[in-house]
Amino acid sequence: MHVPGRIHELRETMSALQARLDPRRFARVHRSAIVNIQRIKTIDPWFNGHHVITMDNGQQLRMSRYQHETFLRLVSTRQPGIKGADAST
């Protein structure tokens, strides 16, 4: 788990972690990544239906094409100011 200034190693499944997090603030973007949606800066198309999420600290994460539509619906209703978080992206 990445938090400002630190990295914590967790020993639980992503599904278990996701169940413990507030679904209004966190979303799964890939089988190996859950993000705080308030920290997303941009969402940009990549290739083959995948997208790249750029976090406010500059870190980039690949968004699964299978999570894309669901994720964009959640983000556009929760964080309308995110660049690229609309249905046309």
N, CA, C and O atoms as a DFTB+ gen file, in Angstrom:
356 C
 N C O
     1  1       0.857      -1.161       0.000
     2  2       0.000       0.000       0.000
     3  2       0.904       1.225       0.000
     4  3       1.812       1.341       0.823
     5  1       0.645       2.131      -0.928
     6  2       1.414       3.365      -1.021
     7  2       0.641       4.485      -0.332
     8  3      -0.524       4.728      -0.645
     9  1       1.280       5.147       0.583
    10  2       0.730       6.336       1.231
    11  2       1.819       7.400       1.160
    12  3       2.988       7.058       0.986
    13  1       1.473       8.674       1.288
    14  2       2.505       9.713       1.159
    15  2       3.723       9.441       2.053
    16  3       3.621       9.370       3.278
    17  1       4.872       9.295       1.395
    18  2       6.127       9.112       2.106
    19  2       6.440       7.704       2.571
    20  3       7.521       7.468       3.112
    21  1       5.519       6.750       2.376
    22  2       5.745       5.388       2.869
    23  2       5.089       4.343       1.978
    24  3       4.159       4.625       1.223
    25  1       5.608       3.136       2.094
    26  2       5.011       1.969       1.446
    27  2       4.830       0.909       2.530
    28  3       5.765       0.601       3.270
    29  1       3.627       0.356       2.617
    30  2       3.327      -0.685       3.599
    31  2       3.033      -1.978       2.853
    32  3       2.277      -1.986       1.882
    33  1       3.629      -3.058       3.306
    34  2       3.357      -4.363       2.716
    35  2       2.194      -5.009       3.457
    36  3       2.219      -5.127       4.682
    37  1       1.184      -5.423       2.717
    38  2       0.003      -6.051       3.300
    39  2      -0.056      -7.519       2.904
    40  3       0.376      -7.906       1.818
    41  1      -0.588      -8.310       3.789
    42  2      -0.722      -9.747       3.522
    43  2      -2.202     -10.113       3.512
    44  3      -2.694     -10.796       4.410
    45  1      -2.888      -9.653       2.499
    46  2      -4.289     -10.019       2.307
    47  2      -4.602      -9.896       0.824
    48  3      -3.857      -9.270       0.070
    49  1      -5.695     -10.490       0.421
    50  2      -6.049     -10.425      -0.989
    51  2      -6.553      -9.030      -1.341
    52  3      -6.987      -8.278      -0.468
    53  1      -6.492      -8.698      -2.613
    54  2      -7.007      -7.409      -3.075
    55  2      -8.509      -7.327      -2.803
    56  3      -9.011      -6.259      -2.452
    57  1      -9.224      -8.422      -2.958
    58  2     -10.666      -8.426      -2.688
    59  2     -10.959      -8.114      -1.228
    60  3     -11.892      -7.370      -0.924
    61  1     -10.162      -8.684      -0.319
    62  2     -10.361      -8.417       1.109
    63  2     -10.053      -6.959       1.431
    64  3     -10.780      -6.324       2.195
    65  1      -8.980      -6.427       0.855
    66  2      -8.638      -5.023       1.069
    67  2      -9.731      -4.120       0.507
    68  3     -10.149      -3.169       1.167
    69  1     -10.185      -4.406      -0.684
    70  2     -11.233      -3.606      -1.317
    71  2     -12.499      -3.594      -0.457
    72  3     -13.158      -2.560      -0.349
    73  1     -12.841      -4.715       0.147
    74  2     -14.035      -4.801       0.991
    75  2     -13.910      -3.935       2.244
    76  3     -14.917      -3.475       2.782
    77  1     -12.673      -3.710       2.712
    78  2     -12.460      -2.892       3.910
    79  2     -12.412      -1.399       3.624
    80  3     -12.570      -0.589       4.538
    81  1     -12.196      -1.024       2.365
    82  2     -12.072       0.392       1.998
    83  2     -13.426       1.003       1.660
    84  3     -14.342       0.307       1.222
    85  1     -13.540       2.303       1.867
    86  2     -14.771       3.049       1.563
    87  2     -14.979       3.079       0.047
    88  3     -14.166       3.672      -0.661
    89  1     -16.040       2.459      -0.470
    90  2     -16.256       2.420      -1.923
    91  2     -16.559       3.790      -2.528
    92  3     -16.543       3.938      -3.750
    93  1     -16.831       4.788      -1.698
    94  2     -17.037       6.142      -2.214
    95  2     -15.708       6.842      -2.466
    96  3     -15.671       7.863      -3.153
    97  1     -14.619       6.312      -1.921
    98  2     -13.310       6.950      -2.055
    99  2     -12.289       6.107      -2.811
   100  3     -11.313       6.642      -3.337
   101  1     -12.503       4.801      -2.870
   102  2     -11.519       3.906      -3.481
   103  2     -12.176       3.048      -4.554
   104  3     -13.316       2.609      -4.404
   105  1     -11.447       2.819      -5.628
   106  2     -11.962       1.993      -6.723
   107  2     -10.854       1.088      -7.246
   108  3      -9.686       1.473      -7.296
   109  1     -11.241      -0.105      -7.629
   110  2     -10.288      -1.046      -8.216
   111  2     -10.154      -0.730      -9.695
   112  3     -11.150      -0.649     -10.414
   113  1      -8.922      -0.552     -10.143
   114  2      -8.687      -0.214     -11.547
   115  2      -8.002      -1.336     -12.312
   116  3      -7.925      -1.305     -13.540
   117  1      -7.510      -2.315     -11.586
   118  2      -6.797      -3.443     -12.177
   119  2      -6.785      -4.543     -11.133
   120  3      -7.036      -4.278      -9.957
   121  1      -6.506      -5.746     -11.528
   122  2      -6.514      -6.827     -10.537
   123  2      -5.448      -6.624      -9.467
   124  3      -5.514      -7.230      -8.398
   125  1      -4.468      -5.772      -9.753
   126  2      -3.406      -5.526      -8.779
   127  2      -3.363      -4.081      -8.273
   128  3      -2.370      -3.671      -7.672
   129  1      -4.428      -3.304      -8.508
   130  2      -4.396      -1.898      -8.082
   131  2      -5.768      -1.381      -7.659
   132  3      -6.765      -1.554      -8.359
   133  1      -5.783      -0.745      -6.497
   134  2      -6.938      -0.014      -5.992
   135  2      -6.450       1.410      -5.757
   136  3      -5.384       1.605      -5.174
   137  1      -7.208       2.402      -6.199
   138  2      -6.755       3.792      -6.053
   139  2      -7.748       4.627      -5.267
   140  3      -8.947       4.348      -5.239
   141  1      -7.216       5.658      -4.631
   142  2      -8.023       6.686      -4.003
   143  2      -8.428       7.631      -5.133
   144  3      -7.569       8.299      -5.709
   145  1      -9.693       7.698      -5.452
   146  2     -10.105       8.470      -6.625
   147  2      -9.846       9.968      -6.474
   148  3      -9.777      10.683      -7.474
   149  1      -9.703      10.444      -5.260
   150  2      -9.407      11.863      -5.052
   151  2      -7.977      12.205      -5.452
   152  3      -7.647      13.380      -5.607
   153  1      -7.129      11.203      -5.619
   154  2      -5.726      11.429      -5.963
   155  2      -5.446      11.264      -7.452
   156  3      -4.299      11.395      -7.879
   157  1      -6.479      10.976      -8.252
   158  2      -6.306      10.807      -9.695
   159  2      -6.209      12.170     -10.361
   160  3      -7.033      13.054     -10.128
   161  1      -5.187      12.323     -11.193
   162  2      -4.997      13.571     -11.940
   163  2      -5.600      13.449     -13.342
   164  3      -6.395      14.296     -13.752
   165  1      -5.228      12.408     -14.069
   166  2      -5.746      12.211     -15.433
   167  2      -5.980      10.733     -15.716
   168  3      -5.434       9.850     -15.056
   169  1      -6.819      10.501     -16.732
   170  2      -7.037       9.165     -17.280
   171  2      -6.868       9.301     -18.786
   172  3      -7.610      10.036     -19.437
   173  1      -5.885       8.586     -19.337
   174  2      -5.573       8.724     -20.760
   175  2      -5.663       7.385     -21.473
   176  3      -5.287       6.357     -20.910
   177  1      -6.164       7.385     -22.722
   178  2      -6.207       6.146     -23.495
   179  2      -4.790       5.627     -23.749
   180  3      -3.846       6.401     -23.905
   181  1      -4.670       4.313     -23.785
   182  2      -3.370       3.702     -24.040
   183  2      -3.489       2.891     -25.321
   184  3      -3.367       3.470     -26.400
   185  1      -3.719       1.591     -25.264
   186  2      -3.941       0.784     -26.460
   187  2      -4.798      -0.421     -26.106
   188  3      -4.895      -0.808     -24.942
   189  1      -5.415      -1.008     -27.121
   190  2      -6.268      -2.194     -26.958
   191  2      -7.318      -2.037     -25.861
   192  3      -7.626      -3.001     -25.160
   193  1      -7.865      -0.850     -25.708
   194  2      -8.914      -0.624     -24.732
   195  2      -8.430      -0.333     -23.323
   196  3      -9.236      -0.066     -22.432
   197  1      -7.115      -0.381     -23.112
   198  2      -6.561      -0.058     -21.801
   199  2      -6.424       1.463     -21.661
   200  3      -6.409       2.191     -22.653
   201  1      -6.327       1.920     -20.427
   202  2      -6.093       3.327     -20.139
   203  2      -4.989       3.433     -19.096
   204  3      -4.709       2.476     -18.374
   205  1      -4.370       4.598     -19.025
   206  2      -3.350       4.862     -18.019
   207  2      -3.882       5.942     -17.099
   208  3      -4.346       6.990     -17.547
   209  1      -3.808       5.671     -15.802
   210  2      -4.213       6.637     -14.786
   211  2      -2.945       7.295     -14.262
   212  3      -1.992       6.610     -13.889
   213  1      -2.932       8.615     -14.234
   214  2      -1.822       9.346     -13.632
   215  2      -2.311       9.906     -12.307
   216  3      -3.300      10.636     -12.246
   217  1      -1.599       9.549     -11.252
   218  2      -1.954      10.003      -9.915
   219  2      -1.373      11.391      -9.672
   220  3      -0.517      11.845     -10.432
   221  1      -1.822      12.061      -8.633
   222  2      -1.355      13.415      -8.360
   223  2       0.127      13.487      -7.990
   224  3       0.706      14.573      -7.991
   225  1       0.750      12.344      -7.672
   226  2       2.184      12.321      -7.389
   227  2       3.011      11.944      -8.617
   228  3       4.231      11.802      -8.526
   229  1       2.345      11.782      -9.769
   230  2       3.030      11.444     -11.015
   231  2       3.080       9.957     -11.320
   232  3       3.414       9.577     -12.443
   233  1       2.761       9.114     -10.367
   234  2       2.771       7.674     -10.599
   235  2       1.714       7.308     -11.628
   236  3       0.604       7.841     -11.604
   237  1       2.061       6.395     -12.538
   238  2       1.128       5.954     -13.562
   239  2       0.763       4.494     -13.340
   240  3       1.616       3.659     -13.037
   241  1      -0.525       4.208     -13.499
   242  2      -1.050       2.856     -13.331
   243  2      -1.880       2.490     -14.545
   244  3      -2.596       3.325     -15.098
   245  1      -1.780       1.250     -14.952
   246  2      -2.594       0.778     -16.071
   247  2      -3.973       0.397     -15.561
   248  3      -4.104      -0.286     -14.545
   249  1      -5.000       0.842     -16.273
   250  2      -6.371       0.463     -15.939
   251  2      -6.789      -0.693     -16.835
   252  3      -6.643      -0.625     -18.055
   253  1      -7.301      -1.740     -16.236
   254  2      -7.784      -2.878     -16.986
   255  2      -8.927      -2.458     -17.898
   256  3      -9.789      -1.677     -17.496
   257  1      -8.938      -2.963     -19.100
   258  2     -10.043      -2.623     -20.007
   259  2     -11.362      -3.152     -19.476
   260  3     -12.422      -2.625     -19.811
   261  1     -11.306      -4.201     -18.641
   262  2     -12.519      -4.762     -18.074
   263  2     -13.089      -3.894     -16.952
   264  3     -14.285      -3.955     -16.666
   265  1     -12.246      -3.094     -16.322
   266  2     -12.683      -2.205     -15.254
   267  2     -13.044      -0.812     -15.781
   268  3     -13.666      -0.030     -15.062
   269  1     -12.676      -0.497     -16.993
   270  2     -12.759       0.856     -17.527
   271  2     -14.145       1.489     -17.459
   272  3     -14.296       2.560     -16.873
   273  1     -15.155       0.858     -18.041
   274  2     -16.493       1.473     -18.069
   275  2     -17.065       1.663     -16.673
   276  3     -17.573       2.738     -16.353
   277  1     -16.990       0.643     -15.847
   278  2     -17.497       0.738     -14.479
   279  2     -16.749       1.817     -13.712
   280  3     -17.357       2.622     -13.007
   281  1     -15.447       1.830     -13.851
   282  2     -14.629       2.817     -13.147
   283  2     -14.971       4.239     -13.584
   284  3     -15.124       5.121     -12.739
   285  1     -15.090       4.469     -14.866
   286  2     -15.393       5.822     -15.346
   287  2     -16.760       6.302     -14.879
   288  3     -16.931       7.484     -14.579
   289  1     -17.739       5.397     -14.814
   290  2     -19.048       5.780     -14.275
   291  2     -18.921       6.226     -12.827
   292  3     -19.495       7.243     -12.437
   293  1     -18.176       5.476     -12.031
   294  2     -17.984       5.820     -10.623
   295  2     -17.240       7.144     -10.476
   296  3     -17.659       8.015      -9.713
   297  1     -16.150       7.292     -11.200
   298  2     -15.326       8.492     -11.072
   299  2     -16.056       9.734     -11.569
   300  3     -15.954      10.789     -10.943
   301  1     -16.779       9.639     -12.664
   302  2     -17.441      10.831     -13.203
   303  2     -18.538      11.337     -12.273
   304  3     -18.843      12.530     -12.279
   305  1     -19.133      10.460     -11.476
   306  2     -20.149      10.913     -10.536
   307  2     -19.537      11.395      -9.229
   308  3     -20.141      12.205      -8.526
   309  1     -18.340      10.904      -8.894
   310  2     -17.705      11.266      -7.625
   311  2     -16.711      12.406      -7.765
   312  3     -16.620      13.262      -6.885
   313  1     -15.965      12.425      -8.861
   314  2     -14.902      13.406      -9.070
   315  2     -15.006      13.983     -10.472
   316  3     -14.187      13.641     -11.325
   317  1     -15.973      14.839     -10.743
   318  2     -16.175      15.319     -12.107
   319  2     -15.028      16.138     -12.679
   320  3     -15.006      16.373     -13.887
   321  1     -14.075      16.583     -11.868
   322  2     -12.986      17.403     -12.373
   323  2     -11.788      16.639     -12.911
   324  3     -10.818      17.264     -13.341
   325  1     -11.817      15.317     -12.903
   326  2     -10.675      14.530     -13.359
   327  2     -10.581      14.599     -14.868
   328  3     -11.541      14.279     -15.569
   329  1      -9.428      15.016     -15.375
   330  2      -9.228      15.122     -16.824
   331  2      -9.271      13.726     -17.444
   332  3      -8.555      12.817     -17.023
   333  1     -10.130      13.580     -18.453
   334  2     -10.247      12.304     -19.162
   335  2     -11.281      11.376     -18.573
   336  3     -11.495      10.288     -19.109
   337  1     -11.934      11.763     -17.489
   338  2     -12.917      10.881     -16.837
   339  2     -14.313      11.168     -17.361
   340  3     -15.206      11.563     -16.612
   341  1     -14.483      10.963     -18.652
   342  2     -15.821      11.082     -19.215
   343  2     -16.025       9.938     -20.201
   344  3     -15.077       9.239     -20.559
   345  1     -17.223       9.762     -20.620
   346  2     -17.572       8.616     -21.470
   347  2     -16.904       8.660     -22.822
   348  3     -16.795       7.623     -23.476
   349  1     -16.450       9.822     -23.273
   350  2     -15.849       9.923     -24.598
   351  2     -14.401       9.506     -24.614
   352  3     -13.817       9.400     -25.692
   353  1     -13.782       9.259     -23.443
   354  2     -12.367       8.911     -23.374
   355  2     -12.160       7.460     -23.669
   356  3     -11.026       6.982     -23.656
